[in-house]
Amino acid sequence: MGTTEEQAISIRGLTKRFNGLTAVDNVGLDIGTGEFFGLLGPNGAGKTTLIRMLVGLSTPTSGSASILGRDIVRDAIESRKLIGVAPQEYNFDENLKTKEILTYHAGYYGMPKAEREKRADDILDFLEISDKANEYCDKLSGGMKRRLLIGRALMQRPKVLFLDEPTTGVDVQLRRALWGMLKKLNSEGTTIVLTTHYIEEAESLCGRVAIMDHGRFIALGTPDALKRREVDSSRLEFDIVGDHVPDLTSVPGVIRYSLSREKLIVHVSDTSTAAVKVLDFLRSGGVAVKSMHVRESTLEDVFIKMTGRELRE
Ligand SMILES: Nc1ncnc2c1ncn2[C@@H]1O[C@H](COP(=O)(O)OP(=O)(O)OP(=O)(O)O)[C@@H](O)[C@H]1O
């Protein structure tokens, strides 16, 4: 991939240091236009710092990056016009009402009054908070504030949308509703970059993800490819009676297994065929099986395999 305009984001050797701490460490990446890209990683991995540099809120210590061909430092004003940002923390002026937050914001971007009124109405409608248009924003619930943060980022019709943990603290139902809204925006052509702790969020939304740890990308690819490349495709968990089983490695599809306290975990390459074979093998070996669960691998498994730690401490 080149570094020309077809890239929504192009990053080269980007680094940020804070008094001896390297928060983002020589990162390189291209994100194509129209991608839905996820940055996944534990607290302190450097996700927010990376986004803050890309959106012009923090100056890189070294390296470079561009948004649709505009350098984030040299062409900062141009590049900022192309993006929308929903930060992790609410930062609304509490003296403003919901709709005013949107119209004032678009005013900074020089949008004419009639257009910004209409745009704000459309966005409130899209985010299903039209009935709160005239409420003061500090009266809104957490979930409504989350939607408003996204709505504000959409006002200037960004080509690239940055969302820093857009669903933190919202309930499962709203999270799914927000996912639907974000998918729609992406399908209409907006490039989206989001950071998240939620594995299901990255897996459900993102075409590609980068897993970050200690300021670096430790894995990059589609969620499926990462799971295939980095971990066994799935594992079977059996509750059995006793602490002995015949050697399972002779069963086709079995990669490895472990047994402890009557819990047998079998890593297999193809769940659909291996599950039945393992079960038959155990039964013919005289092992009483109380229950069996299939657990598909997740991006969390990828992270654990690569770092030996869990994503959420
Ligand atoms: N302004 C700052 N001054 C000093 N250190 C900072 C500053 N901002 C971030 N850091 C440090 O840089 C590292 C990366 O932080 P960052 O917020 O980018 O991580 P993150 O992956 O976004 O984490 P989280 O998921 O908690 O938001 C952390 O060790 C953090 O303490």
Short mmCIF file of C-alpha atoms in Angstrom, two decimals, residues 15-170:
data_model
loop_
_atom_site.label_atom_id
_atom_site.label_comp_id
_atom_site.label_asym_id
_atom_site.label_seq_id
_atom_site.Cartn_x
_atom_site.Cartn_y
_atom_site.Cartn_z
CA THR A 15 6.28 7.98 18.68
CA LYS A 16 5.16 9.85 21.79
CA ARG A 17 7.24 10.10 24.94
CA PHE A 18 6.21 11.63 28.24
CA ASN A 19 9.20 12.26 30.54
CA GLY A 20 10.94 9.02 29.80
CA LEU A 21 7.77 6.96 29.31
CA THR A 22 7.23 5.89 25.70
CA ALA A 23 3.43 5.81 25.36
CA VAL A 24 3.46 5.19 21.59
CA ASP A 25 6.54 3.47 20.29
CA ASN A 26 7.49 3.78 16.61
CA VAL A 27 4.11 2.74 15.21
CA GLY A 28 3.44 2.31 11.48
CA LEU A 29 0.09 1.62 9.83
CA ASP A 30 -2.07 2.33 6.78
CA ILE A 31 -5.85 2.45 7.07
CA GLY A 32 -7.75 2.50 3.76
CA THR A 33 -10.75 4.72 3.06
CA GLY A 34 -13.98 3.07 4.13
CA GLU A 35 -12.33 0.77 6.69
CA PHE A 36 -13.78 0.14 10.13
CA PHE A 37 -10.60 -0.21 12.17
CA GLY A 38 -10.26 -1.17 15.83
CA LEU A 39 -7.49 -0.42 18.32
CA LEU A 40 -7.68 -2.98 21.06
CA GLY A 41 -5.52 -3.15 24.15
CA PRO A 42 -5.41 -2.99 27.94
CA ASN A 43 -5.41 0.22 30.00
CA GLY A 44 -2.32 2.26 29.32
CA ALA A 45 -1.45 0.50 26.05
CA GLY A 46 -1.22 3.83 24.23
CA LYS A 47 -4.50 3.82 22.27
CA THR A 48 -5.72 7.25 23.41
CA THR A 49 -2.28 8.79 22.97
CA LEU A 50 -2.12 7.49 19.39
CA ILE A 51 -5.56 8.90 18.59
CA ARG A 52 -4.79 12.23 20.26
CA MET A 53 -1.79 12.63 17.95
CA LEU A 54 -3.81 11.71 14.86
CA VAL A 55 -6.52 14.24 15.66
CA GLY A 56 -4.08 17.06 16.42
CA LEU A 57 -4.50 17.23 20.21
CA SER A 58 -0.98 16.04 20.98
CA THR A 59 2.27 16.67 19.11
CA PRO A 60 4.27 13.61 18.11
CA THR A 61 7.75 13.28 19.61
CA SER A 62 8.88 11.81 16.29
CA GLY A 63 7.54 10.15 13.18
CA SER A 64 4.71 11.32 10.95
CA ALA A 65 1.13 10.64 9.96
CA SER A 66 -1.40 11.94 7.47
CA ILE A 67 -5.18 11.95 7.08
CA LEU A 68 -6.24 11.56 3.44
CA GLY A 69 -2.82 12.78 2.39
CA ARG A 70 -2.72 15.82 4.75
CA ASP A 71 0.14 15.73 7.23
CA ILE A 72 -1.16 15.95 10.81
CA VAL A 73 1.52 18.51 11.78
CA ARG A 74 2.37 20.44 8.60
CA ASP A 75 -1.22 20.53 7.27
CA ALA A 76 -2.88 20.40 10.69
CA ILE A 77 -5.77 22.72 9.81
CA GLU A 78 -6.56 20.86 6.60
CA SER A 79 -6.34 17.44 8.21
CA ARG A 80 -8.57 18.46 11.14
CA LYS A 81 -11.31 19.54 8.73
CA LEU A 82 -11.59 15.98 7.51
CA ILE A 83 -12.11 14.31 10.87
CA GLY A 84 -14.63 13.97 13.65
CA VAL A 85 -13.63 13.00 17.19
CA ALA A 86 -15.66 11.51 20.02
CA PRO A 87 -13.37 11.53 23.07
CA GLN A 88 -13.48 9.08 25.94
CA GLU A 89 -14.68 11.61 28.52
CA TYR A 90 -17.69 13.90 28.22
CA ASN A 91 -16.55 17.47 27.66
CA PHE A 92 -19.80 19.33 27.03
CA ASP A 93 -20.51 22.87 28.10
CA GLU A 94 -23.22 22.20 30.64
CA ASN A 95 -24.82 25.58 30.01
CA LEU A 96 -25.86 24.39 26.57
CA LYS A 97 -28.86 22.36 25.52
CA THR A 98 -28.49 19.16 23.55
CA LYS A 99 -29.18 20.62 20.12
CA GLU A 100 -27.10 23.73 20.86
CA ILE A 101 -24.09 21.51 21.51
CA LEU A 102 -24.35 20.32 17.94
CA THR A 103 -25.11 23.67 16.31
CA TYR A 104 -22.39 25.57 18.23
CA HIS A 105 -19.85 22.96 17.28
CA ALA A 106 -20.73 23.21 13.57
CA GLY A 107 -20.50 27.00 13.92
CA TYR A 108 -16.78 26.64 14.68
CA TYR A 109 -16.47 24.86 11.36
CA GLY A 110 -18.16 27.75 9.57
CA MET A 111 -21.34 25.88 8.65
CA PRO A 112 -24.18 28.31 7.74
CA LYS A 113 -26.97 28.58 10.33
CA ALA A 114 -29.81 27.00 8.32
CA GLU A 115 -27.60 24.08 7.37
CA ARG A 116 -26.41 23.41 10.90
CA GLU A 117 -29.95 23.54 12.29
CA LYS A 118 -31.06 20.96 9.76
CA ARG A 119 -27.95 18.82 10.26
CA ALA A 120 -28.43 18.86 14.05
CA ASP A 121 -32.06 17.78 13.68
CA ASP A 122 -31.07 14.95 11.34
CA ILE A 123 -28.35 13.74 13.70
CA LEU A 124 -30.57 13.85 16.79
CA ASP A 125 -33.09 11.83 14.79
CA PHE A 126 -30.47 9.34 13.66
CA LEU A 127 -29.23 8.87 17.23
CA GLU A 128 -32.80 8.67 18.52
CA ILE A 129 -32.47 11.55 20.99
CA SER A 130 -34.66 14.13 19.19
CA ASP A 131 -36.97 14.33 22.18
CA LYS A 132 -34.04 15.66 24.25
CA ALA A 133 -33.12 18.47 21.82
CA ASN A 134 -34.06 21.19 24.29
CA GLU A 135 -32.83 19.54 27.50
CA TYR A 136 -29.68 20.79 29.18
CA CYS A 137 -27.03 18.22 28.49
CA ASP A 138 -26.21 17.61 32.16
CA LYS A 139 -29.75 16.22 32.49
CA LEU A 140 -29.06 13.48 29.97
CA SER A 141 -28.39 9.88 30.96
CA GLY A 142 -24.92 8.41 30.40
CA GLY A 143 -26.11 6.59 27.29
CA MET A 144 -27.62 9.75 25.82
CA LYS A 145 -24.40 11.66 26.48
CA ARG A 146 -22.48 8.94 24.64
CA ARG A 147 -24.78 9.38 21.66
CA LEU A 148 -24.38 13.13 21.83
CA LEU A 149 -20.57 12.80 21.79
CA ILE A 150 -20.84 10.79 18.58
CA GLY A 151 -23.43 13.20 17.17
CA ARG A 152 -21.18 16.18 17.77
CA ALA A 153 -18.33 14.41 15.98
CA LEU A 154 -20.64 13.87 12.99
CA MET A 155 -21.78 17.47 12.58
CA GLN A 156 -19.10 18.53 10.09
CA ARG A 157 -19.62 15.38 7.96
CA PRO A 158 -16.21 13.89 8.73
CA LYS A 159 -14.56 11.60 6.25
CA VAL A 160 -12.71 9.89 9.10
CA LEU A 161 -14.37 9.37 12.48
CA PHE A 162 -12.32 8.66 15.62
CA LEU A 163 -14.18 7.14 18.56
CA ASP A 164 -12.34 6.60 21.83
CA GLU A 165 -14.21 3.89 23.72
CA PRO A 166 -17.61 4.93 22.37
CA THR A 167 -19.67 2.48 24.41
CA THR A 168 -17.92 2.54 27.79
CA GLY A 169 -20.46 2.58 30.59
CA VAL A 170 -23.54 2.00 28.44
#
